[in-house]
mmCIF file of C-alpha atoms and ligand atoms in Angstrom:
data_model
loop_
_atom_site.group_PDB
_atom_site.id
_atom_site.type_symbol
_atom_site.label_atom_id
_atom_site.label_comp_id
_atom_site.label_asym_id
_atom_site.label_seq_id
_atom_site.Cartn_x
_atom_site.Cartn_y
_atom_site.Cartn_z
ATOM 1 C CA MET A 1 -27.451 -0.352 17.062
ATOM 2 C CA ASN A 2 -26.600 1.471 13.917
ATOM 3 C CA LEU A 3 -23.113 1.869 12.375
ATOM 4 C CA THR A 4 -23.668 5.344 11.249
ATOM 5 C CA ASP A 5 -25.078 6.083 14.623
ATOM 6 C CA HIS A 6 -23.638 4.483 17.571
ATOM 7 C CA THR A 7 -20.166 3.420 18.568
ATOM 8 C CA HIS A 8 -18.961 0.596 17.705
ATOM 9 C CA ARG A 9 -15.713 -1.764 16.992
ATOM 10 C CA ARG A 10 -15.310 -3.216 13.129
ATOM 11 C CA LEU A 11 -13.103 -5.636 13.556
ATOM 12 C CA ASN A 12 -10.081 -6.246 10.567
ATOM 13 C CA ILE A 13 -10.776 -9.927 8.697
ATOM 14 C CA LEU A 14 -7.413 -9.961 8.200
ATOM 15 C CA THR A 15 -5.163 -9.527 10.889
ATOM 16 C CA GLY A 16 -7.469 -9.958 13.461
ATOM 17 C CA ASP A 17 -7.180 -6.295 14.966
ATOM 18 C CA TRP A 18 -10.127 -4.095 15.462
ATOM 19 C CA VAL A 19 -10.678 -0.493 15.191
ATOM 20 C CA LEU A 20 -12.824 2.251 17.658
ATOM 21 C CA VAL A 21 -15.447 3.615 15.077
ATOM 22 C CA SER A 22 -17.124 6.757 16.891
ATOM 23 C CA PRO A 23 -19.633 8.193 14.749
ATOM 24 C CA HIS A 24 -21.203 10.769 16.220
ATOM 25 C CA ARG A 25 -18.272 12.680 16.478
ATOM 26 C CA MET A 26 -18.399 12.977 12.368
ATOM 27 C CA LYS A 27 -17.970 16.360 12.154
ATOM 28 C CA ARG A 28 -18.178 17.256 8.485
ATOM 29 C CA PRO A 29 -15.247 18.570 7.225
ATOM 30 C CA TRP A 30 -16.709 18.517 3.144
ATOM 31 C CA GLN A 31 -18.126 21.054 2.176
ATOM 32 C CA GLY A 32 -17.913 19.384 -1.735
ATOM 33 C CA LYS A 33 -15.356 21.909 -2.943
ATOM 34 C CA VAL A 34 -13.597 20.632 -5.728
ATOM 35 C CA GLU A 35 -10.587 23.539 -6.635
ATOM 36 C CA ALA A 36 -8.193 22.332 -9.993
ATOM 37 C CA LEU A 37 -4.990 21.070 -8.839
ATOM 38 C CA MET A 38 -2.044 23.747 -7.966
ATOM 39 C CA PRO A 39 0.704 22.991 -11.116
ATOM 40 C CA ASP A 40 3.801 20.803 -9.967
ATOM 41 C CA THR A 41 6.289 23.490 -9.630
ATOM 42 C CA ARG A 42 8.894 20.270 -10.202
ATOM 43 C CA PRO A 43 10.977 20.253 -12.998
ATOM 44 C CA GLN A 44 11.078 17.532 -14.842
ATOM 45 C CA TYR A 45 14.909 17.193 -14.154
ATOM 46 C CA ASP A 46 16.690 17.800 -10.884
ATOM 47 C CA PRO A 47 20.357 18.131 -11.165
ATOM 48 C CA LYS A 48 20.249 17.748 -7.083
ATOM 49 C CA CYS A 49 17.661 14.595 -6.718
ATOM 50 C CA TYR A 50 20.097 11.420 -6.410
ATOM 51 C CA LEU A 51 17.290 9.436 -8.446
ATOM 52 C CA CYS A 52 16.833 11.233 -11.437
ATOM 53 C CA PRO A 53 19.062 10.097 -14.730
ATOM 54 C CA THR A 54 22.696 10.508 -14.562
ATOM 55 C CA ASN A 55 22.649 11.967 -11.601
ATOM 56 C CA THR A 56 25.177 11.165 -9.137
ATOM 57 C CA ARG A 57 23.727 9.007 -5.362
ATOM 58 C CA ALA A 58 23.892 9.945 -2.347
ATOM 59 C CA GLY A 59 27.725 10.166 -0.866
ATOM 60 C CA GLY A 60 28.992 9.078 -4.451
ATOM 61 C CA ALA A 61 27.962 5.980 -4.087
ATOM 62 C CA ALA A 62 27.170 5.323 -7.628
ATOM 63 C CA THR A 63 25.966 7.258 -10.858
ATOM 64 C CA ASN A 64 22.559 6.588 -12.586
ATOM 65 C CA PRO A 65 22.150 5.401 -16.198
ATOM 66 C CA ASP A 66 20.631 7.693 -18.153
ATOM 67 C CA TYR A 67 16.938 4.950 -17.798
ATOM 68 C CA LYS A 68 14.051 6.025 -19.833
ATOM 69 C CA ASP A 69 11.123 4.642 -18.181
ATOM 70 C CA THR A 70 11.849 2.160 -14.837
ATOM 71 C CA PHE A 71 15.340 1.889 -12.973
ATOM 72 C CA VAL A 72 15.762 -0.148 -10.112
ATOM 73 C CA PHE A 73 18.649 -0.301 -8.389
ATOM 74 C CA ASP A 74 20.051 -2.057 -4.841
ATOM 75 C CA ASN A 75 19.533 0.182 -1.933
ATOM 76 C CA ASP A 76 22.675 1.703 -0.549
ATOM 77 C CA PHE A 77 21.652 2.311 2.800
ATOM 78 C CA MET A 78 20.019 -1.606 3.072
ATOM 79 C CA ALA A 79 17.758 -2.114 6.079
ATOM 80 C CA ILE A 80 18.245 -5.444 6.015
ATOM 81 C CA THR A 81 21.987 -7.222 4.367
ATOM 82 C CA PRO A 82 22.298 -11.120 2.942
ATOM 83 C CA ASP A 83 25.555 -10.854 4.353
ATOM 84 C CA ILE A 84 25.516 -11.643 8.324
ATOM 85 C CA PRO A 85 25.935 -13.911 10.778
ATOM 86 C CA THR A 86 22.828 -16.015 11.201
ATOM 87 C CA GLY A 87 22.002 -17.501 14.877
ATOM 88 C CA ASP A 88 19.248 -16.763 17.151
ATOM 89 C CA PHE A 89 19.561 -15.191 20.564
ATOM 90 C CA ASN A 90 17.505 -16.440 23.903
ATOM 91 C CA LYS A 91 18.068 -15.399 27.929
ATOM 92 C CA GLU A 92 15.685 -17.217 29.994
ATOM 93 C CA ASN A 93 12.760 -16.407 26.838
ATOM 94 C CA LEU A 94 13.189 -12.860 28.310
ATOM 95 C CA LEU A 95 15.431 -11.529 25.952
ATOM 96 C CA VAL A 96 14.346 -12.681 22.392
ATOM 97 C CA ALA A 97 15.960 -12.280 19.176
ATOM 98 C CA LYS A 98 17.195 -13.639 15.852
ATOM 99 C CA SER A 99 19.137 -12.590 12.697
ATOM 100 C CA GLU A 100 17.765 -11.806 9.539
ATOM 101 C CA ARG A 101 18.778 -11.139 6.216
ATOM 102 C CA GLY A 102 17.522 -9.786 3.690
ATOM 103 C CA LEU A 103 18.282 -7.348 1.020
ATOM 104 C CA CYS A 104 16.276 -4.122 -0.332
ATOM 105 C CA ARG A 105 16.006 -1.772 -3.289
ATOM 106 C CA VAL A 106 14.870 0.755 -4.651
ATOM 107 C CA ILE A 107 12.522 1.449 -8.022
ATOM 108 C CA CYS A 108 12.799 4.620 -10.066
ATOM 109 C CA TYR A 109 8.745 4.700 -11.658
ATOM 110 C CA SER A 110 9.891 7.067 -14.488
ATOM 111 C CA PRO A 111 13.094 9.212 -14.944
ATOM 112 C CA ARG A 112 11.107 12.359 -14.799
ATOM 113 C CA HIS A 113 11.329 14.253 -11.756
ATOM 114 C CA ASP A 114 7.942 15.926 -11.542
ATOM 115 C CA LEU A 115 5.617 13.008 -12.074
ATOM 116 C CA THR A 116 3.251 10.904 -9.420
ATOM 117 C CA MET A 117 1.534 8.097 -10.260
ATOM 118 C CA GLY A 118 -1.322 9.510 -10.821
ATOM 119 C CA ASN A 119 0.082 11.546 -13.496
ATOM 120 C CA MET A 120 1.666 8.907 -15.369
ATOM 121 C CA SER A 121 0.358 6.939 -17.982
ATOM 122 C CA ILE A 122 -1.468 3.336 -18.474
ATOM 123 C CA PRO A 123 1.732 2.296 -20.600
ATOM 124 C CA GLU A 124 4.159 4.057 -18.270
ATOM 125 C CA LEU A 125 2.774 2.423 -15.227
ATOM 126 C CA ARG A 126 2.591 -0.906 -16.887
ATOM 127 C CA LYS A 127 6.568 -0.424 -16.458
ATOM 128 C CA VAL A 128 6.391 -0.440 -13.570
ATOM 129 C CA ILE A 129 3.879 -3.137 -13.153
ATOM 130 C CA ASP A 130 6.236 -5.496 -14.691
ATOM 131 C CA LEU A 131 8.943 -4.317 -12.836
ATOM 132 C CA TRP A 132 7.790 -5.756 -9.673
ATOM 133 C CA THR A 133 6.961 -8.550 -11.366
ATOM 134 C CA LYS A 134 10.440 -9.051 -12.635
ATOM 135 C CA GLU A 135 12.003 -8.481 -9.112
ATOM 136 C CA TYR A 136 9.095 -10.317 -7.146
ATOM 137 C CA LEU A 137 9.992 -13.368 -9.234
ATOM 138 C CA GLU A 138 14.276 -13.352 -9.240
ATOM 139 C CA LEU A 139 14.116 -11.995 -5.507
ATOM 140 C CA GLY A 140 11.620 -14.553 -4.484
ATOM 141 C CA SER A 141 13.167 -17.226 -5.779
ATOM 142 C CA ARG A 142 16.116 -16.373 -3.895
ATOM 143 C CA GLU A 143 16.340 -19.570 -1.436
ATOM 144 C CA TYR A 144 16.513 -17.794 1.887
ATOM 145 C CA ILE A 145 14.152 -15.208 0.628
ATOM 146 C CA ASN A 146 10.540 -16.509 1.434
ATOM 147 C CA TYR A 147 8.989 -13.014 1.472
ATOM 148 C CA VAL A 148 9.002 -9.876 -0.667
ATOM 149 C CA GLN A 149 7.445 -6.279 0.089
ATOM 150 C CA ILE A 150 6.944 -3.885 -2.452
ATOM 151 C CA PHE A 151 6.051 -0.463 -1.231
ATOM 152 C CA GLU A 152 5.996 2.966 -1.831
ATOM 153 C CA ASN A 153 6.664 6.295 0.797
ATOM 154 C CA LYS A 154 4.669 9.452 -1.145
ATOM 155 C CA GLY A 155 5.112 12.833 0.815
ATOM 156 C CA ALA A 156 7.181 14.378 3.180
ATOM 157 C CA ILE A 157 4.539 13.692 5.604
ATOM 158 C CA MET A 158 5.621 10.177 5.347
ATOM 159 C CA GLY A 159 9.229 10.265 5.586
ATOM 160 C CA CYS A 160 9.943 10.327 2.019
ATOM 161 C CA SER A 161 13.363 11.753 1.257
ATOM 162 C CA ASN A 162 12.571 12.746 -2.304
ATOM 163 C CA PRO A 163 9.710 13.314 -4.561
ATOM 164 C CA HIS A 164 10.805 11.227 -7.239
ATOM 165 C CA PRO A 165 8.326 9.220 -7.838
ATOM 166 C CA HIS A 166 9.709 5.606 -7.087
ATOM 167 C CA GLY A 167 9.329 3.148 -4.346
ATOM 168 C CA GLN A 168 11.135 0.321 -2.817
ATOM 169 C CA ILE A 169 11.250 -2.915 -1.846
ATOM 170 C CA TRP A 170 12.744 -5.248 1.137
ATOM 171 C CA ALA A 171 13.076 -8.655 0.647
ATOM 172 C CA GLN A 172 13.427 -10.969 3.269
ATOM 173 C CA GLU A 173 13.911 -14.474 5.343
ATOM 174 C CA THR A 174 11.035 -13.915 7.608
ATOM 175 C CA LEU A 175 7.599 -12.905 7.234
ATOM 176 C CA PRO A 176 7.252 -9.318 8.596
ATOM 177 C CA THR A 177 4.116 -9.171 11.453
ATOM 178 C CA GLU A 178 1.231 -7.574 8.982
ATOM 179 C CA VAL A 179 2.056 -10.710 6.884
ATOM 180 C CA GLU A 180 2.243 -13.115 9.051
ATOM 181 C CA LYS A 181 -1.004 -11.968 10.631
ATOM 182 C CA GLU A 182 -2.780 -11.792 6.852
ATOM 183 C CA THR A 183 -1.346 -15.051 6.285
ATOM 184 C CA ARG A 184 -2.991 -16.784 9.136
ATOM 185 C CA GLN A 185 -6.246 -15.075 9.270
ATOM 186 C CA GLN A 186 -6.425 -16.295 5.728
ATOM 187 C CA LYS A 187 -5.515 -19.672 6.233
ATOM 188 C CA ALA A 188 -7.967 -19.883 8.641
ATOM 189 C CA HIS A 189 -10.900 -18.972 5.755
ATOM 190 C CA PHE A 190 -9.319 -21.628 3.432
ATOM 191 C CA ASP A 191 -9.168 -24.202 5.440
ATOM 192 C CA LYS A 192 -13.009 -23.433 6.590
ATOM 193 C CA TYR A 193 -14.835 -22.712 3.798
ATOM 194 C CA GLY A 194 -12.153 -23.336 0.320
ATOM 195 C CA HIS A 195 -12.060 -19.831 -0.790
ATOM 196 C CA THR A 196 -10.041 -17.144 0.380
ATOM 197 C CA LEU A 197 -11.065 -14.786 2.610
ATOM 198 C CA LEU A 198 -10.780 -11.515 0.489
ATOM 199 C CA SER A 199 -12.933 -13.357 -2.446
ATOM 200 C CA ASP A 200 -15.702 -13.585 -0.203
ATOM 201 C CA TYR A 201 -15.163 -10.080 1.226
ATOM 202 C CA LEU A 202 -15.249 -8.804 -2.010
ATOM 203 C CA LYS A 203 -18.689 -10.360 -3.159
ATOM 204 C CA LEU A 204 -20.115 -9.326 -0.483
ATOM 205 C CA GLU A 205 -18.700 -5.144 -0.878
ATOM 206 C CA LEU A 206 -19.675 -5.698 -4.490
ATOM 207 C CA LYS A 207 -23.308 -6.509 -3.003
ATOM 208 C CA GLU A 208 -23.409 -3.967 -0.569
ATOM 209 C CA LYS A 209 -21.766 -0.993 -2.701
ATOM 210 C CA ILE A 210 -21.546 0.810 -0.443
ATOM 211 C CA ARG A 211 -18.009 0.979 0.123
ATOM 212 C CA ILE A 212 -16.669 1.138 -3.075
ATOM 213 C CA VAL A 213 -14.241 3.587 -4.765
ATOM 214 C CA CYS A 214 -13.589 3.207 -8.489
ATOM 215 C CA GLU A 215 -13.715 -0.520 -10.030
ATOM 216 C CA ASN A 216 -12.876 -2.061 -13.761
ATOM 217 C CA ASP A 217 -12.977 -6.091 -14.659
ATOM 218 C CA SER A 218 -9.918 -6.547 -13.187
ATOM 219 C CA PHE A 219 -9.950 -5.023 -10.104
ATOM 220 C CA VAL A 220 -11.871 -2.889 -7.243
ATOM 221 C CA ALA A 221 -10.881 -0.081 -4.732
ATOM 222 C CA LEU A 222 -12.719 -0.115 -1.854
ATOM 223 C CA VAL A 223 -12.567 1.474 1.296
ATOM 224 C CA PRO A 224 -12.186 -1.518 4.179
ATOM 225 C CA PHE A 225 -14.791 -1.889 6.617
ATOM 226 C CA TRP A 226 -12.511 -1.868 8.694
ATOM 227 C CA ALA A 227 -10.131 0.774 7.726
ATOM 228 C CA VAL A 228 -8.362 3.064 9.994
ATOM 229 C CA TRP A 229 -6.750 5.748 8.150
ATOM 230 C CA PRO A 230 -9.164 8.244 7.539
ATOM 231 C CA TYR A 231 -8.922 8.321 3.544
ATOM 232 C CA GLU A 232 -7.029 3.956 3.361
ATOM 233 C CA THR A 233 -8.659 2.137 0.401
ATOM 234 C CA MET A 234 -7.627 -1.574 -0.556
ATOM 235 C CA ILE A 235 -7.435 -2.582 -4.345
ATOM 236 C CA VAL A 236 -8.690 -5.885 -4.661
ATOM 237 C CA SER A 237 -8.082 -8.651 -7.155
ATOM 238 C CA ARG A 238 -11.255 -10.248 -8.638
ATOM 239 C CA GLU A 239 -10.013 -13.309 -9.141
ATOM 240 C CA SER A 240 -8.417 -14.947 -6.678
ATOM 241 C CA ILE A 241 -4.749 -15.000 -7.164
ATOM 242 C CA GLY A 242 -1.654 -15.050 -4.948
ATOM 243 C CA ASN A 243 0.672 -12.673 -6.327
ATOM 244 C CA LEU A 244 1.806 -10.204 -9.715
ATOM 245 C CA THR A 245 3.077 -13.287 -11.834
ATOM 246 C CA GLN A 246 -1.059 -14.643 -12.174
ATOM 247 C CA LEU A 247 -1.955 -11.515 -13.873
ATOM 248 C CA ASN A 248 -2.079 -12.028 -17.271
ATOM 249 C CA GLY A 249 -1.918 -8.551 -20.158
ATOM 250 C CA GLN A 250 -5.479 -7.676 -19.383
ATOM 251 C CA GLN A 251 -5.275 -7.935 -15.496
ATOM 252 C CA GLN A 252 -1.606 -6.194 -15.156
ATOM 253 C CA ASN A 253 -3.099 -3.480 -17.713
ATOM 254 C CA ASP A 254 -6.435 -3.385 -15.688
ATOM 255 C CA LEU A 255 -4.145 -2.708 -12.555
ATOM 256 C CA ALA A 256 -1.896 0.292 -14.321
ATOM 257 C CA GLU A 257 -5.498 2.129 -14.327
ATOM 258 C CA ILE A 258 -7.174 1.339 -11.180
ATOM 259 C CA LEU A 259 -3.604 2.295 -9.413
ATOM 260 C CA GLN A 260 -3.892 5.593 -11.911
ATOM 261 C CA LYS A 261 -7.225 6.368 -11.344
ATOM 262 C CA LEU A 262 -6.564 6.343 -7.377
ATOM 263 C CA THR A 263 -4.117 8.029 -6.786
ATOM 264 C CA ALA A 264 -5.299 10.633 -8.863
ATOM 265 C CA THR A 265 -8.903 10.330 -6.365
ATOM 266 C CA TYR A 266 -7.085 11.024 -3.742
ATOM 267 C CA ASP A 267 -4.988 13.824 -5.461
ATOM 268 C CA LYS A 268 -8.620 15.898 -6.002
ATOM 269 C CA VAL A 269 -9.362 15.226 -1.862
ATOM 270 C CA PHE A 270 -7.368 18.066 -0.328
ATOM 271 C CA ASP A 271 -6.418 19.189 -4.045
ATOM 272 C CA THR A 272 -2.679 18.561 -3.275
ATOM 273 C CA SER A 273 0.084 16.264 -4.143
ATOM 274 C CA PHE A 274 -1.764 13.229 -1.530
ATOM 275 C CA PRO A 275 0.455 11.786 0.718
ATOM 276 C CA TYR A 276 0.915 7.910 1.485
ATOM 277 C CA SER A 277 2.154 4.496 2.256
ATOM 278 C CA MET A 278 1.430 1.872 0.014
ATOM 279 C CA GLY A 279 1.950 -1.512 -0.444
ATOM 280 C CA ILE A 280 1.352 -4.771 -2.284
ATOM 281 C CA HIS A 281 0.418 -7.719 -0.083
ATOM 282 C CA GLN A 282 0.721 -11.083 -1.455
ATOM 283 C CA SER A 283 1.949 -14.839 -1.266
ATOM 284 C CA PRO A 284 5.104 -15.920 0.300
ATOM 285 C CA THR A 285 8.198 -16.893 -1.662
ATOM 286 C CA ASP A 286 8.961 -19.706 0.976
ATOM 287 C CA GLY A 287 8.271 -22.284 -1.857
ATOM 288 C CA THR A 288 5.294 -23.768 -0.562
ATOM 289 C CA ALA A 289 2.201 -22.676 -2.476
ATOM 290 C CA HIS A 290 -0.353 -20.386 -0.305
ATOM 291 C CA PRO A 291 -4.295 -20.620 -2.105
ATOM 292 C CA GLU A 292 -5.277 -18.660 0.760
ATOM 293 C CA TRP A 293 -3.037 -15.794 -0.707
ATOM 294 C CA HIS A 294 -5.734 -13.193 -2.647
ATOM 295 C CA PHE A 295 -3.419 -10.531 -4.173
ATOM 296 C CA HIS A 296 -4.565 -6.494 -2.923
ATOM 297 C CA ILE A 297 -2.533 -2.949 -2.160
ATOM 298 C CA HIS A 298 -3.591 -1.206 0.331
ATOM 299 C CA PHE A 299 -2.606 2.972 0.684
ATOM 300 C CA TYR A 300 -2.472 4.607 3.862
ATOM 301 C CA PRO A 301 -2.961 7.989 3.322
ATOM 302 C CA PRO A 302 -2.519 10.115 6.657
ATOM 303 C CA LEU A 303 -4.287 12.974 5.936
ATOM 304 C CA LEU A 304 -7.056 14.076 7.914
ATOM 305 C CA ARG A 305 -9.181 17.507 7.611
ATOM 306 C CA SER A 306 -6.920 19.921 5.057
ATOM 307 C CA ALA A 307 -3.813 18.941 3.118
ATOM 308 C CA THR A 308 -2.090 20.090 6.031
ATOM 309 C CA VAL A 309 -3.567 18.361 9.345
ATOM 310 C CA LYS A 310 -1.910 15.144 9.930
ATOM 311 C CA LYS A 311 -4.027 12.484 11.954
ATOM 312 C CA PHE A 312 -2.034 11.128 14.300
ATOM 313 C CA MET A 313 -1.875 7.600 16.083
ATOM 314 C CA VAL A 314 -1.580 8.746 19.686
ATOM 315 C CA GLY A 315 -3.037 8.583 23.339
ATOM 316 C CA TYR A 316 -5.990 6.066 23.550
ATOM 317 C CA GLU A 317 -5.133 4.879 19.789
ATOM 318 C CA MET A 318 -1.649 4.368 21.592
ATOM 319 C CA MET A 319 -2.261 2.496 24.739
ATOM 320 C CA GLY A 320 -5.992 0.853 23.497
ATOM 321 C CA GLU A 321 -6.343 0.493 20.252
ATOM 322 C CA PRO A 322 -6.918 2.953 16.486
ATOM 323 C CA GLN A 323 -10.073 5.465 16.727
ATOM 324 C CA ARG A 324 -11.939 7.272 13.683
ATOM 325 C CA ASP A 325 -14.871 9.261 13.518
ATOM 326 C CA LEU A 326 -15.274 9.380 9.576
ATOM 327 C CA THR A 327 -16.865 6.290 8.893
ATOM 328 C CA ALA A 328 -15.252 4.058 5.956
ATOM 329 C CA GLU A 329 -18.463 4.458 4.296
ATOM 330 C CA PHE A 330 -18.387 8.463 4.546
ATOM 331 C CA ILE A 331 -14.948 8.356 3.110
ATOM 332 C CA ALA A 332 -15.632 5.798 0.465
ATOM 333 C CA GLU A 333 -18.823 8.025 -1.065
ATOM 334 C CA LYS A 334 -16.350 11.282 -0.652
ATOM 335 C CA LEU A 335 -13.771 9.221 -3.173
ATOM 336 C CA HIS A 336 -16.542 7.858 -5.173
ATOM 337 C CA GLY A 337 -17.583 11.717 -5.961
ATOM 338 C CA LEU A 338 -14.012 12.500 -6.950
ATOM 339 C CA VAL A 339 -13.368 9.557 -9.188
ATOM 340 C CA LEU A 340 -12.923 10.831 -12.719
HETATM 341 P P1 H2U B 1 11.808 7.041 0.637
HETATM 342 O O1 H2U B 1 11.059 6.765 -0.459
HETATM 343 O O2 H2U B 1 11.353 6.920 2.192
HETATM 344 O O3 H2U B 1 12.452 8.451 0.656
HETATM 345 O O4 H2U B 1 13.289 5.884 0.686
HETATM 346 C C1 H2U B 1 14.320 6.362 -0.015
HETATM 347 C C2 H2U B 1 15.587 5.134 -0.014
HETATM 348 O O5 H2U B 1 16.340 5.216 -1.031
HETATM 349 C C3 H2U B 1 16.264 4.872 1.062
HETATM 350 O O6 H2U B 1 16.029 3.520 1.700
HETATM 351 C C4 H2U B 1 17.389 5.052 -0.624
HETATM 352 C C5 H2U B 1 17.459 5.126 1.199
HETATM 353 O O7 H2U B 1 18.114 4.070 1.850
HETATM 354 N N1 H2U B 1 18.326 5.601 -1.558
HETATM 355 C C6 H2U B 1 19.816 5.084 -2.043
HETATM 356 O O8 H2U B 1 19.940 3.768 -2.069
HETATM 357 N N2 H2U B 1 20.419 5.965 -2.912
HETATM 358 C C7 H2U B 1 20.401 7.500 -2.635
HETATM 359 O O9 H2U B 1 21.416 7.672 -3.237
HETATM 360 C C8 H2U B 1 19.767 7.651 -1.684
HETATM 361 C C9 H2U B 1 18.260 6.947 -0.803
HETATM 362 ZN ZN1 ZN B 2 14.436 13.212 -9.861
#
């Protein structure tokens, strides 16, 4: 069989899940046309935005300071909270539940309401990375916090409530499902071969060269072989580092650079401010060493054929497994061609 003509399933080595790929259905929606970006009509400051400097937050919860670069605050509507009674619930192993403690924060990337990662400067993005690192360290060092999930929902289509450039942090007691799967897969590989799963994977990708979007001295952005979302990408560190606190100054700058480049490239795909969910996957903060963990960032964008056509995970995908027509290689070539 070959991967460009015949239906096949690809293994996500990070999770152990499979994706069905039907390349013969690939209708080329791409005409090679690159138009100028639509001008962003958002103001630099929006008096009604809950996240702009000096504004009052939703429900009058607090007033934002006149912040000049990044700003972090406790989420006014936390999904996970620190102060709950703890315990287990179990009826005949049929109804099973556990209490979950943690906390949630919101990070504003910039005081400017009209920016996104794709049009922020490298020094500005570096400040975001510095704050992510500080938060990971501070929250992760709390006794009951065993995992810190940093993420961003961008775009109304992703359920993001506000276009002001911001992300979130949910820090909690237990490894959430996706992270637990990735920990298991990475540990099995590390125990067997003595190096991280993603270092071996990256070596192969750099040799094959067909799924690379862009790269710099410290990071590679690629479309993973097992991508589910049409424009899914992953940023992987060249070195086997486990988390943000292990990046040196050069690597922090390189991370800012590749985040800017990748998100700016996304904006060119459909001449739109590209929506996505982005998340940083890094080592758990449970007090034990995690040599198996290899730092990476996932981007899961929902768009399929245009700025308004979304991919829905429905039908077979809900009942069976995710499916795609456009191959990872096809999308990687397209994205690579759009990199400035
Ligand atoms: P999104 O990035 O998915 O839109 O979520 C924004 C978060 O910001 C959301 O979790 C919080 C919401 O609870 N928020 C506040 O904490 N205070 C506010 O005044 C508005 C939104
Ligand atoms: Zn704003």
